[in-house]
Coordinates of C-alpha atoms and ligand atoms in Angstrom, one line a residue:
X1 CA 0.0 0.0 0.0
X2 CA 1.2 3.5 -0.7
X3 CA 1.2 6.5 1.7
X4 CA 0.2 4.6 4.8
X5 CA 1.6 1.7 6.7
X6 CA -0.1 -1.0 8.8
X7 CA 1.5 -1.7 12.1
X8 CA 0.1 -5.1 13.4
X9 CA 1.3 -4.6 16.9
X10 CA -0.2 -1.2 17.5
X11 CA -2.2 -1.2 20.7
X12 CA -5.9 -1.0 20.1
X13 CA -7.6 1.5 22.4
X14 CA -11.0 0.1 21.3
X15 CA -10.4 -3.1 23.1
X16 CA -10.6 -1.7 26.7
X17 CA -14.3 -1.3 26.7
X18 CA -14.8 -4.9 25.7
X19 CA -12.3 -6.2 28.2
X20 CA -14.3 -4.5 30.9
X21 CA -17.2 -6.7 29.9
X22 CA -15.1 -9.9 29.8
X23 CA -14.9 -9.9 26.0
X24 CA -12.0 -9.8 23.5
X25 CA -13.6 -7.3 21.1
X26 CA -16.4 -6.9 18.5
X27 CA -16.5 -9.1 15.4
X28 CA -18.2 -8.5 12.0
X29 CA -18.0 -10.9 9.1
X30 CA -19.9 -11.6 6.0
X31 CA -20.8 -14.2 3.5
X32 CA -22.1 -13.6 -0.1
X33 CA -25.4 -15.1 -1.0
X34 CA -24.2 -16.1 -4.5
X35 CA -24.5 -19.8 -4.9
X36 CA -24.1 -22.9 -2.8
X37 CA -22.2 -22.7 0.5
X38 CA -19.4 -25.1 0.4
X39 CA -16.9 -26.8 2.7
X40 CA -14.4 -23.9 2.2
X41 CA -16.9 -21.4 3.4
X42 CA -17.7 -23.6 6.4
X43 CA -14.2 -24.6 7.5
X44 CA -12.6 -21.2 6.6
X45 CA -15.3 -19.0 8.1
X46 CA -18.7 -20.1 9.3
X47 CA -17.5 -22.8 11.7
X48 CA -15.1 -20.2 13.3
X49 CA -18.0 -17.7 13.5
X50 CA -19.8 -20.1 15.9
X51 CA -16.6 -20.9 17.8
X52 CA -15.8 -17.2 18.5
X53 CA -19.2 -16.2 19.9
X54 CA -18.4 -16.8 23.5
X55 CA -15.5 -14.4 23.5
X56 CA -16.7 -11.6 21.3
X57 CA -19.8 -9.6 20.5
X58 CA -20.6 -10.7 17.0
X59 CA -22.4 -9.4 14.0
X60 CA -22.8 -11.9 11.0
X61 CA -24.0 -10.5 7.8
X62 CA -25.4 -11.9 4.6
X63 CA -23.8 -9.4 2.2
X64 CA -26.5 -9.0 -0.5
X65 CA -25.2 -5.6 -1.6
X66 CA -21.9 -7.3 -2.5
X67 CA -23.8 -10.1 -4.4
X68 CA -25.1 -7.6 -7.0
X69 CA -21.7 -6.5 -8.1
X70 CA -22.2 -9.4 -10.5
X71 CA -25.5 -10.2 -12.2
X72 CA -28.0 -12.2 -9.9
X73 CA -31.4 -13.6 -10.5
X74 CA -33.6 -11.5 -8.0
X75 CA -35.7 -14.5 -6.8
X76 CA -32.6 -16.6 -6.3
X77 CA -30.8 -13.8 -4.5
X78 CA -33.6 -13.7 -2.0
X79 CA -33.6 -17.4 -1.6
X80 CA -29.9 -17.6 -1.1
X81 CA -30.0 -14.8 1.4
X82 CA -32.2 -17.0 3.6
X83 CA -30.0 -20.0 2.9
X84 CA -26.9 -18.3 4.2
X85 CA -28.9 -17.2 7.3
X86 CA -30.0 -20.8 7.8
X87 CA -26.4 -21.9 7.5
X88 CA -25.4 -19.4 10.3
X89 CA -28.1 -20.8 12.5
X90 CA -27.4 -24.4 11.6
X91 CA -23.8 -23.9 12.4
X92 CA -24.7 -22.9 15.9
X93 CA -24.7 -19.1 16.0
X94 CA -27.0 -18.0 18.7
X95 CA -29.2 -15.3 17.0
X96 CA -30.5 -14.0 20.4
X97 CA -27.1 -13.3 21.8
X98 CA -25.4 -12.3 18.5
X99 CA -26.7 -10.5 15.5
X100 CA -27.6 -12.3 12.2
X101 CA -28.7 -9.9 9.5
X102 CA -28.7 -8.9 5.8
X103 CA -26.5 -6.1 4.7
X104 CA -29.2 -4.2 2.7
X105 CA -31.3 -3.9 5.9
X106 CA -28.8 -1.4 7.3
X107 CA -28.5 1.6 4.9
X108 CA -25.5 2.9 6.8
X109 CA -23.2 0.2 5.1
X110 CA -23.7 1.9 1.8
X111 CA -23.6 5.4 3.2
X112 CA -20.2 4.8 4.9
X113 CA -19.0 3.0 1.7
X114 CA -19.5 6.3 -0.2
X115 CA -17.3 8.2 2.3
X116 CA -14.7 5.4 1.9
X117 CA -14.9 5.6 -1.9
X118 CA -13.5 9.1 -1.3
X119 CA -10.8 8.0 1.2
X120 CA -9.5 5.0 -0.8
X121 CA -7.2 5.7 -3.6
X122 CA -7.6 4.3 -7.2
X123 CA -4.0 3.0 -6.9
X124 CA -4.9 0.8 -3.9
X125 CA -8.0 -0.6 -5.6
X126 CA -5.9 -1.5 -8.6
X127 CA -3.9 -3.8 -6.6
X128 CA -6.9 -5.9 -5.5
X129 CA -6.2 -9.5 -6.8
X130 CA -9.9 -10.6 -6.3
X131 CA -11.1 -7.9 -8.6
X132 CA -8.7 -9.0 -11.3
X133 CA -9.8 -12.7 -10.9
X134 CA -13.5 -11.9 -10.8
X135 CA -13.5 -9.3 -13.7
X136 CA -11.5 -11.7 -15.9
X137 CA -10.1 -10.7 -19.2
X138 CA -12.7 -8.1 -20.1
X139 CA -12.1 -5.6 -17.2
X140 CA -13.8 -2.7 -19.0
X141 CA -17.1 -4.7 -18.8
X142 CA -16.9 -5.2 -15.0
X143 CA -19.4 -3.2 -12.9
X144 CA -18.2 -0.2 -11.0
X145 CA -19.6 -1.9 -8.0
X146 CA -17.2 -4.9 -8.4
X147 CA -14.2 -2.4 -8.5
X148 CA -15.4 -0.5 -5.4
X149 CA -16.3 -3.7 -3.6
X150 CA -13.4 -3.6 -1.1
X151 CA -14.4 -0.2 0.1
X152 CA -17.9 -1.5 0.8
X153 CA -16.3 -4.4 2.7
X154 CA -14.4 -1.9 4.8
X155 CA -17.6 -0.1 5.5
X156 CA -19.3 -3.3 6.7
X157 CA -16.6 -3.7 9.3
X158 CA -16.0 -0.1 10.3
X159 CA -19.6 0.9 10.6
X160 CA -19.6 -1.1 13.7
X161 CA -16.1 -0.2 14.7
X162 CA -15.5 -4.0 14.6
X163 CA -12.1 -5.0 16.1
X164 CA -11.8 -8.5 14.7
X165 CA -12.8 -10.2 11.4
X166 CA -12.7 -14.0 11.0
X167 CA -12.3 -14.9 7.3
X168 CA -10.6 -17.4 5.1
X169 CA -7.2 -16.6 3.7
X170 CA -8.6 -15.2 0.4
X171 CA -9.9 -12.2 2.2
X172 CA -6.6 -11.1 3.7
X173 CA -5.9 -8.5 1.1
X174 CA -9.3 -6.9 1.6
X175 CA -8.7 -6.7 5.4
X176 CA -5.3 -5.0 4.8
X177 CA -7.2 -2.4 2.7
X178 CA -9.7 -2.0 5.5
X179 CA -6.8 -1.2 7.9
X180 CA -5.4 1.3 5.4
X181 CA -8.7 3.0 4.9
X182 CA -9.2 3.3 8.7
X183 CA -5.6 4.8 9.1
X184 CA -6.2 7.3 6.3
X185 CA -9.6 8.3 7.6
X186 CA -8.2 8.8 11.2
X187 CA -5.3 10.9 9.8
X188 CA -7.1 12.9 7.2
X189 CA -9.7 14.0 9.7
X190 CA -7.3 14.4 12.6
X191 CA -9.5 11.9 14.5
X192 CA -6.8 9.6 16.1
X193 CA -8.2 6.2 17.0
X194 CA -11.7 7.1 15.5
X195 CA -11.8 3.7 13.6
X196 CA -10.0 0.7 15.1
X197 CA -7.2 -1.0 13.2
X198 CA -9.0 -4.3 12.6
X199 CA -7.3 -7.6 13.2
X200 CA -8.0 -10.5 10.9
X201 CA -8.8 -13.9 12.5
X202 CA -7.6 -16.6 10.1
X203 CA -7.2 -19.9 11.8
X204 CA -7.7 -23.6 11.7
X205 CA -6.3 -26.3 9.5
X206 CA -8.4 -25.2 6.5
X207 CA -8.0 -21.5 6.0
X208 CA -7.8 -22.2 2.2
X209 CA -9.7 -25.2 1.1
X210 CA -8.9 -26.2 -2.5
X211 CA -10.9 -27.8 -5.3
X212 CA -11.3 -31.5 -5.1
X213 CA -10.6 -31.6 -8.8
X214 CA -7.5 -29.5 -8.7
X215 CA -5.5 -28.9 -5.5
X216 CA -3.9 -25.8 -6.9
X217 CA -7.2 -24.0 -7.3
X218 CA -9.4 -22.6 -4.5
X219 CA -12.7 -24.4 -3.8
X220 CA -15.2 -21.9 -5.0
X221 CA -18.9 -21.3 -5.6
X222 CA -18.3 -20.3 -9.2
X223 CA -16.4 -23.4 -10.3
X224 CA -18.5 -25.0 -13.1
X225 CA -17.7 -28.6 -11.8
X226 CA -20.0 -29.8 -9.0
X227 CA -17.3 -32.3 -8.2
X228 CA -14.9 -29.6 -7.3
X229 CA -16.7 -28.8 -4.0
X230 CA -18.7 -30.3 -1.2
X231 CA -21.8 -28.2 -0.6
X232 CA -23.2 -27.9 2.9
X233 CA -26.5 -29.2 1.7
X234 CA -25.0 -32.3 0.1
X235 CA -26.4 -35.6 1.4
X236 CA -24.3 -38.5 2.5
X237 CA -24.3 -40.1 -1.0
X238 CA -23.3 -36.9 -2.7
X239 CA -20.4 -36.3 -0.2
X240 CA -19.2 -40.0 -0.6
X241 CA -19.3 -39.7 -4.5
X242 CA -17.4 -36.4 -4.5
X243 CA -14.7 -37.7 -2.1
X244 CA -14.4 -41.0 -4.2
X245 CA -13.8 -38.9 -7.3
X246 CA -11.5 -36.4 -5.7
X247 CA -8.2 -36.2 -7.5
X248 CA -5.2 -37.8 -6.0
X249 CA -1.9 -39.1 -7.4
X250 CA -0.6 -42.7 -8.0
X251 CA 1.7 -42.8 -4.9
X252 CA 0.7 -44.0 -1.4
X253 CA -0.3 -41.3 1.2
X254 CA 2.5 -38.9 2.1
X255 CA 4.6 -39.8 5.1
X256 CA 5.9 -36.3 6.0
X257 CA 4.6 -32.7 5.9
X258 CA 7.3 -31.9 3.3
X259 CA 6.1 -34.7 1.1
X260 CA 2.5 -33.6 1.4
X261 CA 3.4 -30.0 0.5
X262 CA 4.7 -31.2 -2.9
X263 CA 1.4 -33.0 -3.6
X264 CA -1.3 -30.4 -3.5
X265 CA -4.3 -32.7 -4.0
X266 CA -3.2 -35.0 -1.1
X267 CA -2.2 -32.0 0.9
X268 CA -5.7 -30.5 0.5
X269 CA -7.5 -33.7 1.5
X270 CA -5.3 -34.0 4.6
X271 CA -6.0 -30.5 5.6
X272 CA -9.8 -31.0 5.2
X273 CA -9.5 -34.2 7.3
X274 CA -7.5 -32.3 10.0
X275 CA -10.0 -29.5 10.2
X276 CA -13.1 -31.8 10.3
X277 CA -11.4 -34.0 13.0
X278 CA -10.0 -30.9 14.9
X279 CA -6.6 -32.4 14.7
X280 CA -3.2 -31.1 13.7
X281 CA -2.3 -31.9 10.1
X282 CA 0.9 -33.5 11.2
X283 CA -1.0 -36.0 13.3
X284 CA -3.2 -36.9 10.3
X285 CA -0.2 -37.3 8.1
X286 CA 1.3 -39.7 10.7
X287 CA -2.0 -41.7 11.0
X288 CA -2.2 -42.4 7.2
X289 CA 1.4 -42.3 6.2
X290 CA 2.1 -44.9 3.4
X291 CA -1.5 -46.1 3.3
X292 CA -3.6 -46.3 0.1
X293 CA -5.8 -43.3 -0.8
X294 CA -8.8 -45.6 -0.9
X295 CA -8.5 -46.3 2.8
X296 CA -7.9 -42.6 3.6
X297 CA -10.9 -41.6 1.4
X298 CA -13.1 -44.0 3.3
X299 CA -12.1 -42.4 6.6
X300 CA -12.6 -38.9 5.2
X301 CA -16.0 -39.7 3.9
X302 CA -17.0 -41.0 7.3
X303 CA -15.9 -37.9 9.2
X304 CA -17.3 -35.5 6.6
X305 CA -20.8 -37.2 6.6
X306 CA -20.7 -37.3 10.5
X307 CA -19.7 -33.5 10.8
X308 CA -21.6 -32.0 7.8
X309 CA -24.8 -34.2 7.8
X310 CA -26.4 -32.6 10.8
X311 CA -25.6 -29.1 9.6
X312 CA -27.1 -29.8 6.1
X313 CA -30.1 -31.4 7.7
X314 CA -30.7 -28.5 10.0
X315 CA -30.3 -26.1 7.0
X316 CA -33.0 -28.0 5.0
X317 CA -35.3 -27.9 8.0
X318 CA -34.8 -24.1 8.5
X319 CA -35.3 -23.5 4.8
X320 CA -38.8 -25.1 5.1
X321 CA -39.5 -22.4 7.7
X322 CA -38.8 -19.1 5.9
X323 CA -41.0 -17.2 8.4
X324 CA -38.5 -18.1 11.2
X325 CA -35.4 -17.2 9.1
X326 CA -36.9 -13.9 8.0
X327 CA -37.8 -13.1 11.7
X328 CA -34.2 -13.6 12.7
X329 CA -33.0 -11.4 9.9
X330 CA -35.6 -8.6 10.7
X331 CA -34.7 -8.6 14.4
X332 CA -30.9 -8.7 13.6
X333 CA -31.4 -5.8 11.0
X334 CA -33.1 -3.7 13.7
X335 CA -30.4 -4.3 16.2
X336 CA -27.6 -3.7 13.7
X337 CA -29.2 -0.4 12.5
X338 CA -29.3 0.8 16.1
X339 CA -25.6 0.1 16.4
X340 CA -24.6 1.6 13.0
X341 CA -26.7 4.8 13.0
X342 CA -24.9 6.6 15.7
X343 CA -21.5 5.8 14.2
X344 CA -22.5 7.0 10.8
X345 CA -23.7 10.3 12.5
X346 CA -20.3 10.7 14.1
X347 CA -18.6 10.1 10.7
X348 CA -20.8 12.7 9.1
X349 CA -20.0 15.2 11.8
X350 CA -16.2 14.4 11.5
X351 CA -16.3 14.8 7.7
X352 CA -18.1 18.1 8.0
X353 CA -21.5 17.3 6.7
X354 CA -24.0 20.0 8.1
X355 CA -26.5 18.4 10.5
X356 CA -29.1 21.3 10.5
Ligands
TYM1 P1 -17.3 -15.1 0.3 O1 -18.8 -15.0 0.3 O2 -16.5 -15.4 -0.9 O3 -16.8 -16.2 1.3 C1 -17.3 -16.3 2.7 C2 -16.2 -16.7 3.6 O4 -15.7 -18.0 3.3 C3 -14.3 -18.0 3.1 N1 -13.9 -18.9 2.0 C4 -12.9 -19.8 2.1 N2 -12.3 -20.2 3.2 C5 -11.4 -21.3 3.0 N3 -11.3 -22.0 1.7 C6 -12.0 -21.6 0.7 N4 -11.9 -22.2 -0.5 C7 -12.9 -20.5 0.9 N5 -13.8 -19.8 0.0 C8 -14.4 -18.8 0.7 C9 -14.0 -16.5 2.8 O5 -12.6 -16.2 3.1 C10 -15.0 -15.8 3.6 O6 -14.5 -15.6 4.9 N6 -15.8 -10.3 0.5 C11 -16.3 -11.4 1.3 C12 -17.6 -11.1 2.0 C13 -17.6 -9.9 2.9 C14 -17.0 -9.8 4.1 C15 -17.3 -8.5 4.6 C16 -16.2 -10.6 4.9 C17 -18.2 -8.7 2.6 N7 -18.1 -7.9 3.6 C18 -16.8 -8.0 5.8 C19 -15.8 -10.2 6.1 C20 -16.1 -8.8 6.6 C21 -16.6 -12.6 0.4 O7 -16.7 -12.4 -0.8 O8 -16.6 -13.8 1.0

């Protein structure tokens, strides 16, 4: 990044108020309602959302404004918004204690994003690798929203002055930009410590789950091959079939971490097993060293079905009860608005907008 630097170890004055309440800080994170949720979303993000809720005050957002940076079918967008909310609930997030909501229910996200569009520099945005990936070859035809997306993501976080953001590894660059926007805003408006310098929370054995068909490519909602990913709503047969067809190599299972690292398909499956079993990857490598892939795949199928089956089942049940899911989102939206509005008012005063 250009004229600002991020200092990871800077003390965060925003944390004191949370510490007094026995908490480590405030979390915001989001998931796009653009296609089926997969194992990467779960292990890299949603499972951690649930695990963090005892230590942090949490807001978990279905980011529908982000979704429309690329074309969406309106009916499907609405249905998928419910599906993500159902996944949050099925993963064990307590909607009474924490906040589950849809981004478009809180206008302050978009309002702060405009201010951030004027703080962020074009040079910063030009470095965003995800824009380059998503825009593809014909960058001229990408929406302006897709280009500005990371400034809206910064607004999602900072409209609540969130101190921590759990995400998968692919969002790291966007979080660095969020820090740079916060630092520049605080400097430009001589408002030291106005926005916190947010810490990413990237942890677990599967911070970057790769495609089952190609261990060098990220598992993604947009991969045309259904066999590249395990969806959270897949049943036991589908999970078994996808693991059976997962790409491997002709050698026996790796026997050291160094060996696994050279074999991306095997390494990915080992990481998935470790995350699902809550074990260190080294322990999993030791347990299956030198065995045949078929034996390992049997064990992986068993644990995947045991861990994901109940979540998929609960999601299916919740999706048959849209009234309940909508009530959760409505209540979460109201509570999120109540938190965001005073912070937006402070921003507007700080920027110099007249409040007559
Ligand atoms: P999205 O919707 O692409 O993904 C949601 C979460 O899942 C993680 N993830 C993965 N983790 C491990 N392996 C994978 N293969 C994998 N694929 C996805 C993502 O890192 C993410 O944590 N820009 C965000 C959404 C967003 C957001 C925010 C996140 C909007 N505003 C504010 C945090 C805070 C996105 O597109 O995630």
